[in-house]
mmCIF file of C-alpha atoms and ligand atoms in Angstrom:
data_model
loop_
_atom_site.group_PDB
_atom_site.id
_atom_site.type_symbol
_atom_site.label_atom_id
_atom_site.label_comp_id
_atom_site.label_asym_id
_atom_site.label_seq_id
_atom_site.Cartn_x
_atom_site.Cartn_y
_atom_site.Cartn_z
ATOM 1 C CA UNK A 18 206.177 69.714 -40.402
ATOM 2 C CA UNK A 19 205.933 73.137 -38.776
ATOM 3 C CA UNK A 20 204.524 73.129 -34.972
ATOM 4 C CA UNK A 21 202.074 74.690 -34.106
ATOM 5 C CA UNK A 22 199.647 75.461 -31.324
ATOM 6 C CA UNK A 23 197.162 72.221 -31.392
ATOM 7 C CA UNK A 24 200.554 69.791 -32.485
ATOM 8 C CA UNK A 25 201.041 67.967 -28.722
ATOM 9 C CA UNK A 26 197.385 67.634 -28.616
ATOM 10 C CA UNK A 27 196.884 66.306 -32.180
ATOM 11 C CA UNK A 28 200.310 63.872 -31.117
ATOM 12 C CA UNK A 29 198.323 62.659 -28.076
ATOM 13 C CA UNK A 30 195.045 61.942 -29.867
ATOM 14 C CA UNK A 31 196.100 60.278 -32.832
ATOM 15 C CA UNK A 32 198.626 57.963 -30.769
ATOM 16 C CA UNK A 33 195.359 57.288 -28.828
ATOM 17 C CA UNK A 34 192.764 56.238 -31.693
ATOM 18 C CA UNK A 35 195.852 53.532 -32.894
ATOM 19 C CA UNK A 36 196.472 52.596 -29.727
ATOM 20 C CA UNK A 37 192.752 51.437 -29.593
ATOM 21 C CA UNK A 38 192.044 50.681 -33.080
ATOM 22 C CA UNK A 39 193.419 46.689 -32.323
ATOM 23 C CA UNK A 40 191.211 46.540 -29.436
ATOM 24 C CA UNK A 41 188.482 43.772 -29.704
ATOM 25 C CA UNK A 42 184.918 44.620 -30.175
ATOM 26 C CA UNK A 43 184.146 41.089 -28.139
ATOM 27 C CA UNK A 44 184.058 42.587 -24.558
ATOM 28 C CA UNK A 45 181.709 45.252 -24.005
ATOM 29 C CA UNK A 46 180.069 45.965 -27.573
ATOM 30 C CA UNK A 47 177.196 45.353 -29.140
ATOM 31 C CA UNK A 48 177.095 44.517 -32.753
ATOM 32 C CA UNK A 49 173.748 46.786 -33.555
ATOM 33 C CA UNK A 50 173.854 46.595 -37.340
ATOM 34 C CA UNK A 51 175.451 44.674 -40.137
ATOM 35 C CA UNK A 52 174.985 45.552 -43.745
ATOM 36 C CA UNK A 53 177.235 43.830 -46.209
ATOM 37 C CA UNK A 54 181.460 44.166 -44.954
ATOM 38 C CA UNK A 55 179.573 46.966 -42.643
ATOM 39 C CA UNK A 56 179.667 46.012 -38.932
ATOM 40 C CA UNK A 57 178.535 48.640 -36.759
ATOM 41 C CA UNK A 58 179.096 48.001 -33.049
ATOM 42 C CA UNK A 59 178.191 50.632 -29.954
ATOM 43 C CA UNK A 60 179.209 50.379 -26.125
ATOM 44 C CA UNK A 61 176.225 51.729 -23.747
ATOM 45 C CA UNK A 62 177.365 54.658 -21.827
ATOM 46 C CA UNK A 63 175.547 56.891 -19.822
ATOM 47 C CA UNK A 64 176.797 59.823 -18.012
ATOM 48 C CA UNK A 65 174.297 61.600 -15.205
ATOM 49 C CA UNK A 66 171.655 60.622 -18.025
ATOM 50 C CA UNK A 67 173.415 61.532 -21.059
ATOM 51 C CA UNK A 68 174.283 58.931 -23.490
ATOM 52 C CA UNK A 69 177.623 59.012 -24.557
ATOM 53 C CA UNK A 70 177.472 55.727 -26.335
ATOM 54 C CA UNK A 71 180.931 55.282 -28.194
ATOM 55 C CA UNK A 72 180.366 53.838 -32.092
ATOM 56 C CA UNK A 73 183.305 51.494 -33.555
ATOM 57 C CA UNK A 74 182.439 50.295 -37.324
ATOM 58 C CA UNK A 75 184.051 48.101 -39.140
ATOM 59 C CA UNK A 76 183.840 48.222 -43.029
ATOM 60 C CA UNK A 77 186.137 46.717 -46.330
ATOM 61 C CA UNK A 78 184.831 48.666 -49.177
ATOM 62 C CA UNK A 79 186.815 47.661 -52.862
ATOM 63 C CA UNK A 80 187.906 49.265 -55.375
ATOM 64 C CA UNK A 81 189.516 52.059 -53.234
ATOM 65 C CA UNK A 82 192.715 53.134 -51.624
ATOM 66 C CA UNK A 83 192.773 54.109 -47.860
ATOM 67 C CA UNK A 84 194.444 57.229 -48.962
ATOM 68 C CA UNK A 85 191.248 58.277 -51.226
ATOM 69 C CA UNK A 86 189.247 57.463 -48.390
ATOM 70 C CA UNK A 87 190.687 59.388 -46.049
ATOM 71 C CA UNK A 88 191.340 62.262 -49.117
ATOM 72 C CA UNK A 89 187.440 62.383 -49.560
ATOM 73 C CA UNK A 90 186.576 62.885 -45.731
ATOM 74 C CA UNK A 91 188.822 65.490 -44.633
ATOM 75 C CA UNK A 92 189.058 67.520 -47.774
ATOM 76 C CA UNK A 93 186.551 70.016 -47.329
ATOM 77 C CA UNK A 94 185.373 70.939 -50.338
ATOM 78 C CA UNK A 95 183.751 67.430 -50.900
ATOM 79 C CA UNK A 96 182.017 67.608 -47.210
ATOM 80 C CA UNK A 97 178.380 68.733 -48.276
ATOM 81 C CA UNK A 98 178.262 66.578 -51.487
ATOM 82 C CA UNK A 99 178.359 63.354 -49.107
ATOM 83 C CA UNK A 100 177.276 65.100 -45.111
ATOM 84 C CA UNK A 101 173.421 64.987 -45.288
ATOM 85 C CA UNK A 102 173.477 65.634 -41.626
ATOM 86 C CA UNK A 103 174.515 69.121 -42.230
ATOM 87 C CA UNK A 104 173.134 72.896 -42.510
ATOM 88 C CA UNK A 105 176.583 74.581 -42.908
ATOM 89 C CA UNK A 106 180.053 73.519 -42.753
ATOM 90 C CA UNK A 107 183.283 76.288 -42.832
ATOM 91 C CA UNK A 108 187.134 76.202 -42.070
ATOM 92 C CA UNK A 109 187.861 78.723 -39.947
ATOM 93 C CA UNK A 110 191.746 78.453 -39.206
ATOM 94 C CA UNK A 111 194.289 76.342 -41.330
ATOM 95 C CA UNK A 112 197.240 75.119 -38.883
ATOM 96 C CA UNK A 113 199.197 73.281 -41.790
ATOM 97 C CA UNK A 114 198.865 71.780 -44.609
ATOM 98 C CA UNK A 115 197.707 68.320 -43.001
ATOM 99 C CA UNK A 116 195.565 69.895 -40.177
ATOM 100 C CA UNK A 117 192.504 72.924 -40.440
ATOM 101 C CA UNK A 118 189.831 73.631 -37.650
ATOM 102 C CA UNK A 119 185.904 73.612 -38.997
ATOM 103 C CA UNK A 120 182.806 74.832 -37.451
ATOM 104 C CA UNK A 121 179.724 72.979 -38.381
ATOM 105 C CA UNK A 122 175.768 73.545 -37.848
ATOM 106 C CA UNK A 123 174.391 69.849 -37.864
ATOM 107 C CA UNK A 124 170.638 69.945 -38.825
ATOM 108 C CA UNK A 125 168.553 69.615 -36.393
ATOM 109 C CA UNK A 126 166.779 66.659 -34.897
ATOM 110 C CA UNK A 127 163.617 67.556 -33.802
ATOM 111 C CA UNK A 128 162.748 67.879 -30.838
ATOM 112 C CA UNK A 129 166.255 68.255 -29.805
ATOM 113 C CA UNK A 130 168.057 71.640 -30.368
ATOM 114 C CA UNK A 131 170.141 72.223 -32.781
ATOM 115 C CA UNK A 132 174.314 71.310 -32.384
ATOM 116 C CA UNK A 133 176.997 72.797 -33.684
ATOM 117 C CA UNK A 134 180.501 71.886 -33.721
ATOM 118 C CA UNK A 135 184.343 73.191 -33.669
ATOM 119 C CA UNK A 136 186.844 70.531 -34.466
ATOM 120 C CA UNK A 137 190.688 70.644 -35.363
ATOM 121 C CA UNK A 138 190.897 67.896 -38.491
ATOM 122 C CA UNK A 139 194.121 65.985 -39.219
ATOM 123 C CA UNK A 140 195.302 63.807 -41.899
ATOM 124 C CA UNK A 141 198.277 61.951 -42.134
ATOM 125 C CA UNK A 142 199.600 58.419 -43.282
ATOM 126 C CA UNK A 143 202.375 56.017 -41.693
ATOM 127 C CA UNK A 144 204.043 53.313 -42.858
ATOM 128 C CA UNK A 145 204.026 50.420 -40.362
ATOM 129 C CA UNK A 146 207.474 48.590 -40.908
ATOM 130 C CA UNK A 147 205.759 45.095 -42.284
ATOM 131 C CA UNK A 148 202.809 46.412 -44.253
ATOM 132 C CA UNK A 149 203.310 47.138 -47.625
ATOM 133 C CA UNK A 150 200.811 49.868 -48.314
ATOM 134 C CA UNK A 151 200.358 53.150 -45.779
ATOM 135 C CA UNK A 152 197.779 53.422 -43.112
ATOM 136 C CA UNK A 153 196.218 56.757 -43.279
ATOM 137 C CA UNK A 154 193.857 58.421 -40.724
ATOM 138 C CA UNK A 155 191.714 61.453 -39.786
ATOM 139 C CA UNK A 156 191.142 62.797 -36.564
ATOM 140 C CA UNK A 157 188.504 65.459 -36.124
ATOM 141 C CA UNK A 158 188.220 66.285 -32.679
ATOM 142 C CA UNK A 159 186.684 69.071 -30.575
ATOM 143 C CA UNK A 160 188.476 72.490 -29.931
ATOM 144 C CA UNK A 161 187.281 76.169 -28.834
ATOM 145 C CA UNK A 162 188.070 78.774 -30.833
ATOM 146 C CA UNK A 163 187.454 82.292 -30.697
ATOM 147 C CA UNK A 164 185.852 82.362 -34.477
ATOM 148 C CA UNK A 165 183.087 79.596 -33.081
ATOM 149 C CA UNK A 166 181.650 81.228 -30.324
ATOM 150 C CA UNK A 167 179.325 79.379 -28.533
ATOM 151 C CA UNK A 168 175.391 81.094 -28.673
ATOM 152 C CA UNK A 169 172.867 80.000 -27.849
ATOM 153 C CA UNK A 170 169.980 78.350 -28.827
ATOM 154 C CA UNK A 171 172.572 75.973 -30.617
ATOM 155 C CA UNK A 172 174.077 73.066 -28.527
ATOM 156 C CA UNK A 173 178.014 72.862 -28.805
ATOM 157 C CA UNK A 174 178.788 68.951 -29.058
ATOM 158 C CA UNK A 175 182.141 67.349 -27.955
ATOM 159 C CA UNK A 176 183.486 64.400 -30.060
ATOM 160 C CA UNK A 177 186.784 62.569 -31.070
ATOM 161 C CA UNK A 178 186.130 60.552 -34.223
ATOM 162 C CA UNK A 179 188.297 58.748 -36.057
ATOM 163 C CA UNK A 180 188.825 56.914 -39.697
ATOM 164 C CA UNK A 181 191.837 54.860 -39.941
ATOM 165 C CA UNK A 182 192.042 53.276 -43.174
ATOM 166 C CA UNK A 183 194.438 50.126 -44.428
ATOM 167 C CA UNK A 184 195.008 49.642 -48.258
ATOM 168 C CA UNK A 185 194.722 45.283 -48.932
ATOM 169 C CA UNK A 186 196.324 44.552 -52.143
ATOM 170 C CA UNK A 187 194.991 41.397 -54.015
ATOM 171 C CA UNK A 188 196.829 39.138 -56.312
ATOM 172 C CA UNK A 189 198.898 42.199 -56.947
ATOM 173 C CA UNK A 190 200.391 41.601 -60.323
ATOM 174 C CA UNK A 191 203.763 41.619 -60.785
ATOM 175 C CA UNK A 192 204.274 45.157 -61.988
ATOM 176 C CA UNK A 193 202.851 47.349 -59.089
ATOM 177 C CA UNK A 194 201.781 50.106 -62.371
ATOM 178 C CA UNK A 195 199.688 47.458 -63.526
ATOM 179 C CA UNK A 196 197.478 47.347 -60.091
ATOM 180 C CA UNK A 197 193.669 48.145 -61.039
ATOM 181 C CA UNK A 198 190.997 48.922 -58.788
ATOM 182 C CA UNK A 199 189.478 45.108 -58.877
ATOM 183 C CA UNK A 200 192.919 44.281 -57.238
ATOM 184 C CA UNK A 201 192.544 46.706 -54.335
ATOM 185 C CA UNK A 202 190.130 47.376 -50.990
ATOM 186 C CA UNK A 203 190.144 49.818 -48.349
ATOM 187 C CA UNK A 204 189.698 48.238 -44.753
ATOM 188 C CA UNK A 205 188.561 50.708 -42.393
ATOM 189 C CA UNK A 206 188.147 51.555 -38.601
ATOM 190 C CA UNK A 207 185.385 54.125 -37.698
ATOM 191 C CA UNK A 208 185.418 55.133 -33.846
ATOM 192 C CA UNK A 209 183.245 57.958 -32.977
ATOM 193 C CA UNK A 210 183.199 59.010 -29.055
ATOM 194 C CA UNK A 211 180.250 62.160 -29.337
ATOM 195 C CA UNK A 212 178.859 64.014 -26.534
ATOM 196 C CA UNK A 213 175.497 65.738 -27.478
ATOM 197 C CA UNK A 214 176.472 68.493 -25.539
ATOM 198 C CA UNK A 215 173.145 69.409 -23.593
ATOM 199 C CA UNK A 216 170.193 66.400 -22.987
ATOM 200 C CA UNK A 217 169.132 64.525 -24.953
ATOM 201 C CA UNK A 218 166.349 61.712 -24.486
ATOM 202 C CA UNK A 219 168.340 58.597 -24.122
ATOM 203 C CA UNK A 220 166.339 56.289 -26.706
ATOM 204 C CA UNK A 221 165.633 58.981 -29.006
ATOM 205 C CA UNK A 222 169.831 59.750 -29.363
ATOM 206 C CA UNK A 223 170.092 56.271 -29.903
ATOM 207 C CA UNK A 224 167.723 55.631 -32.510
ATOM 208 C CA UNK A 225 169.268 58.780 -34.518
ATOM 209 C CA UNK A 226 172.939 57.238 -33.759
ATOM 210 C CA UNK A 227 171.383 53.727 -35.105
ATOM 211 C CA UNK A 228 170.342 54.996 -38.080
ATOM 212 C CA UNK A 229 172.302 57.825 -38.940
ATOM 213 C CA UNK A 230 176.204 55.953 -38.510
ATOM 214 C CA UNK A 231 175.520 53.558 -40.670
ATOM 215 C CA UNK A 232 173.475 55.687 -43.239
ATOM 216 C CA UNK A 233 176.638 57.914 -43.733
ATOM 217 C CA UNK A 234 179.382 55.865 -43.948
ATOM 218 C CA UNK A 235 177.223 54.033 -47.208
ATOM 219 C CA UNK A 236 176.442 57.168 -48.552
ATOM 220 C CA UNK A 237 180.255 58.576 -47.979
ATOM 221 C CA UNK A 238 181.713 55.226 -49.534
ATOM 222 C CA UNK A 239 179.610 55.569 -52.598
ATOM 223 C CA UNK A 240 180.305 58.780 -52.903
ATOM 224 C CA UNK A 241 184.159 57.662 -52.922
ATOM 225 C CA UNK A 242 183.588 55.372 -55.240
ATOM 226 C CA UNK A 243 181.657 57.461 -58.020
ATOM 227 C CA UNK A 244 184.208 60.287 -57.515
ATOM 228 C CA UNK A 245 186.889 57.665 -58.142
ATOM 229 C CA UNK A 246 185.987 55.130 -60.639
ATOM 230 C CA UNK A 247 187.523 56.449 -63.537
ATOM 231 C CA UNK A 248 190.876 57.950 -62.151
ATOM 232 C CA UNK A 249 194.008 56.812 -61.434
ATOM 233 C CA UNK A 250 194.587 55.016 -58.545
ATOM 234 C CA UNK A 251 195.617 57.457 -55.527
ATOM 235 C CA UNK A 252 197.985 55.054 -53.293
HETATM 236 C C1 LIG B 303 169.738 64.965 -31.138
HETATM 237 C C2 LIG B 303 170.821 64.590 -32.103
HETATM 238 C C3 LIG B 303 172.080 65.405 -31.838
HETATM 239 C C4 LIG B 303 173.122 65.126 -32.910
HETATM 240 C C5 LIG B 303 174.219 64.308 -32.236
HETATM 241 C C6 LIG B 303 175.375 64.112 -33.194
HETATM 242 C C7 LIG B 303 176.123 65.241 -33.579
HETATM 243 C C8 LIG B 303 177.238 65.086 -34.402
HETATM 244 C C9 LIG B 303 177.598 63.813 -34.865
HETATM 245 C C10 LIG B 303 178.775 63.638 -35.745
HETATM 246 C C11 LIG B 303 179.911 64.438 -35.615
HETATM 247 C C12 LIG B 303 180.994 64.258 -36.460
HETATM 248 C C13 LIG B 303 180.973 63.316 -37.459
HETATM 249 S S1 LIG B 303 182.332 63.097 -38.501
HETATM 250 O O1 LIG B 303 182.423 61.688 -38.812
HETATM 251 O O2 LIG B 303 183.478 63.693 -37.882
HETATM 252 C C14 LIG B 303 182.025 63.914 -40.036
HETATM 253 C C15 LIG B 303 182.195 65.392 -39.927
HETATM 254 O O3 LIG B 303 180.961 65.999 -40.175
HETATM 255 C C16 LIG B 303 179.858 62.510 -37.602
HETATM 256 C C17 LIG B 303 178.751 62.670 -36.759
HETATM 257 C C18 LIG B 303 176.843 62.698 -34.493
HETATM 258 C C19 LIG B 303 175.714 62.838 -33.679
HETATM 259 C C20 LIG B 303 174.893 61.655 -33.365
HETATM 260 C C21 LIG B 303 173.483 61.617 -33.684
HETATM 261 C C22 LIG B 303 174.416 60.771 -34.444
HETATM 262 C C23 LIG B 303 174.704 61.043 -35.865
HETATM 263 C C24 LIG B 303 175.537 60.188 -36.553
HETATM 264 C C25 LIG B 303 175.839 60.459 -37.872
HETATM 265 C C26 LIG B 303 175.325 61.595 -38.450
HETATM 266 C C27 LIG B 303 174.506 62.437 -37.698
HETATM 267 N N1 LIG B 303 174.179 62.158 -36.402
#
């Protein structure tokens, strides 16, 4: 598609998060929470006393395409139906059809300040030469821009987070048209790398990260899942 401004970036970061995606989760991180196909692992990092802590999760939810995961998270007129972590949430520049920038006010966690947030968001899908059905991905990742000035008292945070979903086909019938959702399941990757900008206490950021990964990626998934049930599959 057309290039523009943020492309070589967006190239670099995407080729990154697959790049990483088949890295193991044995050396170095913790599994911190399991809930069903959810697996929710976090490395410990601390930077002069800020905890950077980088979040992989794992999760297979059925009865779902990768594509109408990925459709539901970066489409941003879905956002505050399934963001609970959110006061406001706007696009402020659209580079192309596959990639806008946002700002966002997340709500805030007392006694923390409030963050905000300015990300360029990408979608796109490839075809790996011996899978069958697409990957597709979104990137949201942190980027200035002169319609998200930064002001104070809000706290600009500085993330790169990732969902790269696979599409598993099972027992696919012998017609591909006559696939229904009990035959499919959407295999994803979560990574989230977020800065909370200015300090935080360690173990409260933690506890908030604990809770609050694994609380939206259920609430997202069943939000995928209502919104989907009764339409046609979206490969
Ligand atoms: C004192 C707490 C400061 C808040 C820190 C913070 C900010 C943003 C984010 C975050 C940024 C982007 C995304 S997303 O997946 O790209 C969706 C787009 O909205 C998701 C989560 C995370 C956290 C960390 C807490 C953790 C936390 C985790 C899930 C929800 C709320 N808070």
């Amino acid at each position: 598609g057309e290039k523009h401004r943020l492309s070589a970036e967006i190239e670099r970061i995407v080729q990154g998060h697959l790049k990483y995606k088949y890295e193991d989760v044995s050396d170095g991180w913790d599994l911190i929470h399991q809930e069903g196909e959810m697996k929710v692992y976090r490395r410990e990092v601390e930077e002069n006393g800020l905890v950077l802590d980088p979040m992989k999760i794992f999760h297979t939810i059925k009865g779902v395409t990768g594509h109408e995961i990925c459709h539901y998270f970066w489409e941003f007129q879905y956002r505050m139906e399934w963001e609970t972590t959110l006061d406001s949430t706007k696009i402020i520049e659209v580079l192309d059809p596959q990639t806008v920038v946002f700002y966002q006010v997340h709500k805030r966690v007392w006694p923390a300040a409030q963050r905000d947030s300015c990300f360029w968001s990408h979608i796109r899908s490839f075809t790996s030469s011996d899978e069958d059905q697409p990957t597709w991905l979104v990137v949201n990742y942190t980027t200035s821009h002169l319609l998200a000035p930064i002001k104070s008292p809000q706290v600009r945070i500085v993330a790169n987070v990732a969902l790269i979903c696979e599409t598993v086909i099972n027992e696919p019938p012998l017609n591909p048209k006559d696939i229904k959702r009990e035959n499919i399941e959407c295999k994803l990757t979560y990574v989230a790398f977020v800065n909370p900008g200015g300090w935080v206490p360690s173990a409260a950021l933690r506890s908030v990260a604990k809770r609050e990964y694994p609380r939206f990626l259920k609430r997202f998934s069943s939000y995928v899942l209502e919104q989907t049930r009764d339409k046609p599959i979206l490969f």
